[in-house]
């Protein structure tokens, strides 16, 4: 037997060493892969094996302060494709296109893409989803989805805002509270092979979506309606560029209503509401359209600053009284001009017939510029500037909406010359936003506390539990209760016998101030373009509401006392009546408005019969419908039945005729009614229905006020349980 040579032994040893090193290296590498990078590689493998389709969470509801749904999410469906699972693309594309009324070429392009999943069409109808499911097409999935819907269309659109196609908030409360409203999406997860085909018995999983929270606004749907109706009437009457109205609760800073007309419909936020305007937009370029969109979405109440004119005199007077440089009986003299200020000669609005000797109270009634220039000079620029800042001008109020402006005030007292101090004293040479002004006047009315305006009072879950509460917030005290009371007395005299008499409301003590200012465009005063405004609080004895009306570029008469004060008066009357604040008539008023009567119930009867009942009871009535016919039904009224109002009051009637022409009706309020009444109401509207239980109505679907199809099946639940 031959003995291996030394060279052979060396080769064997070398091979052994090499093999040992290789094996050791592989062991180290395997250990590194399994221990150090195992989780990462496992994750990568799972990503390759699995595909997921997002399940949309249900966006939270936006309620008004009384629980009325202003923005909801309605059930819908979205169609997805898994291209690797589709065996006959051409045939599949044809069937999908027919079911969804789509172009076959577009569908084919989508289902043949080199992707795991591809969206075919979003928000298909229930009928389309049913038809598509019946086809049982491999690789085509139908997923439950949600579509944002605004049941009152353009109502409060500048407050609510709107969402994009993926249900993310773009404007308004939808934008600022998006992270709370949107919730957390779920996931439908499946595994697939190397070719992208779904694997059998893969243990697919569905991770449920988490619904968003619901937002409860401080806005009152009824008061918002009063404001929008009054704004529309003003817009039509004055032919203004826009009309902006804010109604605030002075003691809390709560916004009860805020509107800027024209508005937009958040269901179709890129189309104007006006039909004539739609036709004009058809011929616009993309850039022109974008500008129109942003102009339409712009909320004048917070996004724009303007010279407040004489409404700013309330701030100057409050500062002067607080600093004790004047009181309600201080004497002034107006000869029509102020000639002793370097830089120009200023004049009173009634320079041609000067006011002569007058007290501060009379100067407020007359809105005399000379009086307020004198007050500004008595204050001095340091104290004047201190109160401008204290009342919140020059800074954002903190309202929960995007794009709020801070207004324009001097950067410091060094730049305030004597002429600037004089003009700012009557509201010129300074720019404020409407929300700043009404917030400041609310501070004057509530005893001196500057509040942070509030639009959302709380966020609640679907069971009604409060998750986040936004309590009223006092920023600072600006003036004393004594100064506040004095100011209310002076402002009340403006309405009772001064420039604001058009805001007078019998039975209610209204305090207010008129304002008129020439507009500044491109840094210069624009000839012939004015803003007329009026700010008010009521009742003056115990303020419950503050109202600001701004009429931008009215045609013809433009004075605030003429174009804005009557609008404010109407809103105050309707709102205080709605809030059940009883009027307190003077002896003189009692002779004219001697007694009150109870409003009868004229809902769910024909307009002819309703009109007869109201006329016989001493009421007037009105309706906004343009399609009244003999069979038009009254579906709602304001004030509501049972309300005590003064004889001769106007009752607003809401008819079903505007909806019948499109086979739609407004769902009536059935809560508390017995079965016989419900049958009569629903039969009168031609609706189908289904009843559950006995007794009085405790629940209805859909809720009252919802616009529904005439063929919708109404569900009504009765109960005879006693509380």
PDB file of N, CA and C in Angstrom, residues 269-327:
ATOM      1  N   UNK A 269     -68.006  71.316  -5.062  1.00  0.00           N
ATOM      2  CA  UNK A 269     -67.343  72.570  -4.678  1.00  0.00           C
ATOM      3  C   UNK A 269     -66.671  73.330  -5.814  1.00  0.00           C
ATOM      4  N   UNK A 270     -66.591  72.746  -6.992  1.00  0.00           N
ATOM      5  CA  UNK A 270     -65.949  73.438  -8.111  1.00  0.00           C
ATOM      6  C   UNK A 270     -66.956  73.915  -9.155  1.00  0.00           C
ATOM      7  N   UNK A 271     -68.209  73.987  -8.738  1.00  0.00           N
ATOM      8  CA  UNK A 271     -69.260  74.523  -9.599  1.00  0.00           C
ATOM      9  C   UNK A 271     -70.004  75.615  -8.844  1.00  0.00           C
ATOM     10  N   UNK A 272     -70.311  76.736  -9.494  1.00  0.00           N
ATOM     11  CA  UNK A 272     -71.095  77.770  -8.813  1.00  0.00           C
ATOM     12  C   UNK A 272     -72.533  77.306  -8.629  1.00  0.00           C
ATOM     13  N   UNK A 273     -73.199  77.839  -7.631  1.00  0.00           N
ATOM     14  CA  UNK A 273     -74.593  77.481  -7.371  1.00  0.00           C
ATOM     15  C   UNK A 273     -75.503  78.085  -8.429  1.00  0.00           C
ATOM     16  N   UNK A 274     -75.172  79.288  -8.865  1.00  0.00           N
ATOM     17  CA  UNK A 274     -75.989  80.007  -9.833  1.00  0.00           C
ATOM     18  C   UNK A 274     -75.857  79.389 -11.232  1.00  0.00           C
ATOM     19  N   UNK A 275     -76.990  79.101 -11.870  1.00  0.00           N
ATOM     20  CA  UNK A 275     -76.988  78.446 -13.189  1.00  0.00           C
ATOM     21  C   UNK A 275     -76.374  79.334 -14.268  1.00  0.00           C
ATOM     22  N   UNK A 276     -76.658  80.618 -14.199  1.00  0.00           N
ATOM     23  CA  UNK A 276     -76.093  81.535 -15.202  1.00  0.00           C
ATOM     24  C   UNK A 276     -74.571  81.593 -15.086  1.00  0.00           C
ATOM     25  N   UNK A 277     -74.102  81.568 -13.844  1.00  0.00           N
ATOM     26  CA  UNK A 277     -72.658  81.602 -13.612  1.00  0.00           C
ATOM     27  C   UNK A 277     -71.995  80.332 -14.151  1.00  0.00           C
ATOM     28  N   UNK A 278     -72.687  79.194 -14.040  1.00  0.00           N
ATOM     29  CA  UNK A 278     -72.163  77.932 -14.565  1.00  0.00           C
ATOM     30  C   UNK A 278     -71.869  78.040 -16.061  1.00  0.00           C
ATOM     31  N   UNK A 279     -72.779  78.659 -16.783  1.00  0.00           N
ATOM     32  CA  UNK A 279     -72.607  78.804 -18.231  1.00  0.00           C
ATOM     33  C   UNK A 279     -71.383  79.657 -18.553  1.00  0.00           C
ATOM     34  N   UNK A 280     -71.161  80.694 -17.755  1.00  0.00           N
ATOM     35  CA  UNK A 280     -69.997  81.569 -17.978  1.00  0.00           C
ATOM     36  C   UNK A 280     -68.708  80.795 -17.730  1.00  0.00           C
ATOM     37  N   UNK A 281     -68.709  79.970 -16.699  1.00  0.00           N
ATOM     38  CA  UNK A 281     -67.503  79.212 -16.331  1.00  0.00           C
ATOM     39  C   UNK A 281     -67.103  78.192 -17.391  1.00  0.00           C
ATOM     40  N   UNK A 282     -68.049  77.750 -18.200  1.00  0.00           N
ATOM     41  CA  UNK A 282     -67.753  76.738 -19.218  1.00  0.00           C
ATOM     42  C   UNK A 282     -66.686  77.193 -20.204  1.00  0.00           C
ATOM     43  N   UNK A 283     -66.562  78.492 -20.392  1.00  0.00           N
ATOM     44  CA  UNK A 283     -65.627  79.032 -21.382  1.00  0.00           C
ATOM     45  C   UNK A 283     -64.317  79.527 -20.772  1.00  0.00           C
ATOM     46  N   UNK A 284     -64.102  79.267 -19.487  1.00  0.00           N
ATOM     47  CA  UNK A 284     -62.901  79.765 -18.821  1.00  0.00           C
ATOM     48  C   UNK A 284     -61.736  78.788 -18.971  1.00  0.00           C
ATOM     49  N   UNK A 285     -60.520  79.324 -18.946  1.00  0.00           N
ATOM     50  CA  UNK A 285     -59.318  78.491 -18.982  1.00  0.00           C
ATOM     51  C   UNK A 285     -59.104  77.868 -17.605  1.00  0.00           C
ATOM     52  N   UNK A 286     -58.179  76.919 -17.509  1.00  0.00           N
ATOM     53  CA  UNK A 286     -57.895  76.264 -16.232  1.00  0.00           C
ATOM     54  C   UNK A 286     -57.429  77.252 -15.173  1.00  0.00           C
ATOM     55  N   UNK A 287     -56.572  78.191 -15.576  1.00  0.00           N
ATOM     56  CA  UNK A 287     -56.073  79.190 -14.623  1.00  0.00           C
ATOM     57  C   UNK A 287     -57.198  80.097 -14.148  1.00  0.00           C
ATOM     58  N   UNK A 288     -58.074  80.490 -15.069  1.00  0.00           N
ATOM     59  CA  UNK A 288     -59.214  81.337 -14.703  1.00  0.00           C
ATOM     60  C   UNK A 288     -60.173  80.577 -13.785  1.00  0.00           C
ATOM     61  N   UNK A 289     -60.351  79.282 -14.053  1.00  0.00           N
ATOM     62  CA  UNK A 289     -61.225  78.470 -13.210  1.00  0.00           C
ATOM     63  C   UNK A 289     -60.687  78.373 -11.790  1.00  0.00           C
ATOM     64  N   UNK A 290     -59.372  78.153 -11.667  1.00  0.00           N
ATOM     65  CA  UNK A 290     -58.759  78.054 -10.345  1.00  0.00           C
ATOM     66  C   UNK A 290     -58.989  79.330  -9.535  1.00  0.00           C
ATOM     67  N   UNK A 291     -58.833  80.463 -10.195  1.00  0.00           N
ATOM     68  CA  UNK A 291     -59.053  81.740  -9.506  1.00  0.00           C
ATOM     69  C   UNK A 291     -60.508  81.869  -9.042  1.00  0.00           C
ATOM     70  N   UNK A 292     -61.420  81.437  -9.903  1.00  0.00           N
ATOM     71  CA  UNK A 292     -62.836  81.475  -9.545  1.00  0.00           C
ATOM     72  C   UNK A 292     -63.128  80.569  -8.351  1.00  0.00           C
ATOM     73  N   UNK A 293     -62.498  79.390  -8.338  1.00  0.00           N
ATOM     74  CA  UNK A 293     -62.702  78.469  -7.216  1.00  0.00           C
ATOM     75  C   UNK A 293     -62.268  79.105  -5.908  1.00  0.00           C
ATOM     76  N   UNK A 294     -61.043  79.644  -5.909  1.00  0.00           N
ATOM     77  CA  UNK A 294     -60.517  80.214  -4.672  1.00  0.00           C
ATOM     78  C   UNK A 294     -61.328  81.433  -4.226  1.00  0.00           C
ATOM     79  N   UNK A 295     -61.805  82.214  -5.168  1.00  0.00           N
ATOM     80  CA  UNK A 295     -62.659  83.354  -4.825  1.00  0.00           C
ATOM     81  C   UNK A 295     -63.965  82.874  -4.204  1.00  0.00           C
ATOM     82  N   UNK A 296     -64.518  81.784  -4.756  1.00  0.00           N
ATOM     83  CA  UNK A 296     -65.791  81.246  -4.274  1.00  0.00           C
ATOM     84  C   UNK A 296     -65.646  80.647  -2.874  1.00  0.00           C
ATOM     85  N   UNK A 297     -64.505  80.002  -2.629  1.00  0.00           N
ATOM     86  CA  UNK A 297     -64.275  79.365  -1.327  1.00  0.00           C
ATOM     87  C   UNK A 297     -63.848  80.367  -0.263  1.00  0.00           C
ATOM     88  N   UNK A 298     -63.466  81.558  -0.667  1.00  0.00           N
ATOM     89  CA  UNK A 298     -62.941  82.556   0.270  1.00  0.00           C
ATOM     90  C   UNK A 298     -64.029  83.024   1.225  1.00  0.00           C
ATOM     91  N   UNK A 299     -63.715  82.993   2.505  1.00  0.00           N
ATOM     92  CA  UNK A 299     -64.661  83.390   3.543  1.00  0.00           C
ATOM     93  C   UNK A 299     -64.324  84.810   3.991  1.00  0.00           C
ATOM     94  N   UNK A 300     -65.087  85.779   3.510  1.00  0.00           N
ATOM     95  CA  UNK A 300     -64.813  87.185   3.795  1.00  0.00           C
ATOM     96  C   UNK A 300     -64.726  87.448   5.298  1.00  0.00           C
ATOM     97  N   UNK A 301     -65.513  86.719   6.075  1.00  0.00           N
ATOM     98  CA  UNK A 301     -65.587  86.972   7.518  1.00  0.00           C
ATOM     99  C   UNK A 301     -64.264  86.760   8.235  1.00  0.00           C
ATOM    100  N   UNK A 302     -63.383  85.925   7.684  1.00  0.00           N
ATOM    101  CA  UNK A 302     -62.091  85.685   8.341  1.00  0.00           C
ATOM    102  C   UNK A 302     -60.892  85.885   7.413  1.00  0.00           C
ATOM    103  N   UNK A 303     -61.121  85.803   6.097  1.00  0.00           N
ATOM    104  CA  UNK A 303     -60.003  85.848   5.149  1.00  0.00           C
ATOM    105  C   UNK A 303     -59.673  87.248   4.643  1.00  0.00           C
ATOM    106  N   UNK A 304     -60.545  88.219   4.897  1.00  0.00           N
ATOM    107  CA  UNK A 304     -60.343  89.561   4.344  1.00  0.00           C
ATOM    108  C   UNK A 304     -60.393  90.625   5.429  1.00  0.00           C
ATOM    109  N   UNK A 305     -59.563  91.633   5.253  1.00  0.00           N
ATOM    110  CA  UNK A 305     -59.552  92.776   6.161  1.00  0.00           C
ATOM    111  C   UNK A 305     -60.115  93.992   5.420  1.00  0.00           C
ATOM    112  N   UNK A 306     -60.795  94.863   6.146  1.00  0.00           N
ATOM    113  CA  UNK A 306     -61.417  96.050   5.546  1.00  0.00           C
ATOM    114  C   UNK A 306     -61.359  97.194   6.551  1.00  0.00           C
ATOM    115  N   UNK A 307     -61.507  98.407   6.075  1.00  0.00           N
ATOM    116  CA  UNK A 307     -61.589  99.552   6.979  1.00  0.00           C
ATOM    117  C   UNK A 307     -62.965  99.544   7.633  1.00  0.00           C
ATOM    118  N   UNK A 308     -63.032  99.480   8.960  1.00  0.00           N
ATOM    119  CA  UNK A 308     -64.330  99.326   9.624  1.00  0.00           C
ATOM    120  C   UNK A 308     -65.187 100.579   9.649  1.00  0.00           C
ATOM    121  N   UNK A 309     -64.565 101.728   9.402  1.00  0.00           N
ATOM    122  CA  UNK A 309     -65.348 102.959   9.471  1.00  0.00           C
ATOM    123  C   UNK A 309     -65.870 103.200  10.874  1.00  0.00           C
ATOM    124  N   UNK A 310     -67.074 103.757  10.971  1.00  0.00           N
ATOM    125  CA  UNK A 310     -67.590 104.229  12.264  1.00  0.00           C
ATOM    126  C   UNK A 310     -67.935 103.130  13.256  1.00  0.00           C
ATOM    127  N   UNK A 311     -68.017 101.863  12.833  1.00  0.00           N
ATOM    128  CA  UNK A 311     -68.232 100.798  13.823  1.00  0.00           C
ATOM    129  C   UNK A 311     -67.051 100.734  14.794  1.00  0.00           C
ATOM    130  N   UNK A 312     -65.880 101.219  14.344  1.00  0.00           N
ATOM    131  CA  UNK A 312     -64.686 101.206  15.189  1.00  0.00           C
ATOM    132  C   UNK A 312     -64.768 102.254  16.298  1.00  0.00           C
ATOM    133  N   UNK A 313     -65.711 103.175  16.181  1.00  0.00           N
ATOM    134  CA  UNK A 313     -65.875 104.206  17.208  1.00  0.00           C
ATOM    135  C   UNK A 313     -66.285 103.592  18.552  1.00  0.00           C
ATOM    136  N   UNK A 314     -66.887 102.407  18.511  1.00  0.00           N
ATOM    137  CA  UNK A 314     -67.221 101.720  19.766  1.00  0.00           C
ATOM    138  C   UNK A 314     -65.954 101.389  20.549  1.00  0.00           C
ATOM    139  N   UNK A 315     -64.893 101.037  19.840  1.00  0.00           N
ATOM    140  CA  UNK A 315     -63.621 100.683  20.487  1.00  0.00           C
ATOM    141  C   UNK A 315     -62.977 101.927  21.093  1.00  0.00           C
ATOM    142  N   UNK A 316     -63.013 103.013  20.330  1.00  0.00           N
ATOM    143  CA  UNK A 316     -62.409 104.269  20.786  1.00  0.00           C
ATOM    144  C   UNK A 316     -63.149 104.804  22.011  1.00  0.00           C
ATOM    145  N   UNK A 317     -64.482 104.770  21.956  1.00  0.00           N
ATOM    146  CA  UNK A 317     -65.279 105.271  23.081  1.00  0.00           C
ATOM    147  C   UNK A 317     -65.043 104.422  24.329  1.00  0.00           C
ATOM    148  N   UNK A 318     -64.984 103.093  24.158  1.00  0.00           N
ATOM    149  CA  UNK A 318     -64.757 102.206  25.302  1.00  0.00           C
ATOM    150  C   UNK A 318     -63.402 102.491  25.946  1.00  0.00           C
ATOM    151  N   UNK A 319     -62.375 102.702  25.122  1.00  0.00           N
ATOM    152  CA  UNK A 319     -61.040 103.003  25.642  1.00  0.00           C
ATOM    153  C   UNK A 319     -61.036 104.332  26.388  1.00  0.00           C
ATOM    154  N   UNK A 320     -61.709 105.343  25.824  1.00  0.00           N
ATOM    155  CA  UNK A 320     -61.734 106.678  26.437  1.00  0.00           C
ATOM    156  C   UNK A 320     -62.444 106.656  27.788  1.00  0.00           C
ATOM    157  N   UNK A 321     -63.552 105.920  27.872  1.00  0.00           N
ATOM    158  CA  UNK A 321     -64.299 105.836  29.134  1.00  0.00           C
ATOM    159  C   UNK A 321     -63.507 105.042  30.169  1.00  0.00           C
ATOM    160  N   UNK A 322     -62.885 103.941  29.724  1.00  0.00           N
ATOM    161  CA  UNK A 322     -62.091 103.112  30.634  1.00  0.00           C
ATOM    162  C   UNK A 322     -60.909 103.891  31.201  1.00  0.00           C
ATOM    163  N   UNK A 323     -60.305 104.747  30.366  1.00  0.00           N
ATOM    164  CA  UNK A 323     -59.153 105.539  30.807  1.00  0.00           C
ATOM    165  C   UNK A 323     -59.561 106.847  31.477  1.00  0.00           C
ATOM    166  N   UNK A 324     -60.893 107.041  31.580  1.00  0.00           N
ATOM    167  CA  UNK A 324     -61.441 108.211  32.271  1.00  0.00           C
ATOM    168  C   UNK A 324     -61.031 109.544  31.634  1.00  0.00           C
ATOM    169  N   UNK A 325     -60.831 109.543  30.316  1.00  0.00           N
ATOM    170  CA  UNK A 325     -60.554 110.812  29.626  1.00  0.00           C
ATOM    171  C   UNK A 325     -61.851 111.442  29.140  1.00  0.00           C
ATOM    172  N   UNK A 326     -62.964 110.709  29.274  1.00  0.00           N
ATOM    173  CA  UNK A 326     -64.285 111.237  28.920  1.00  0.00           C
ATOM    174  C   UNK A 326     -65.333 110.366  29.593  1.00  0.00           C
ATOM    175  N   UNK A 327     -66.547 110.904  29.712  1.00  0.00           N
ATOM    176  CA  UNK A 327     -67.674 110.111  30.194  1.00  0.00           C
ATOM    177  C   UNK A 327     -68.875 110.369  29.308  1.00  0.00           C
TER     178      UNK A 327
END
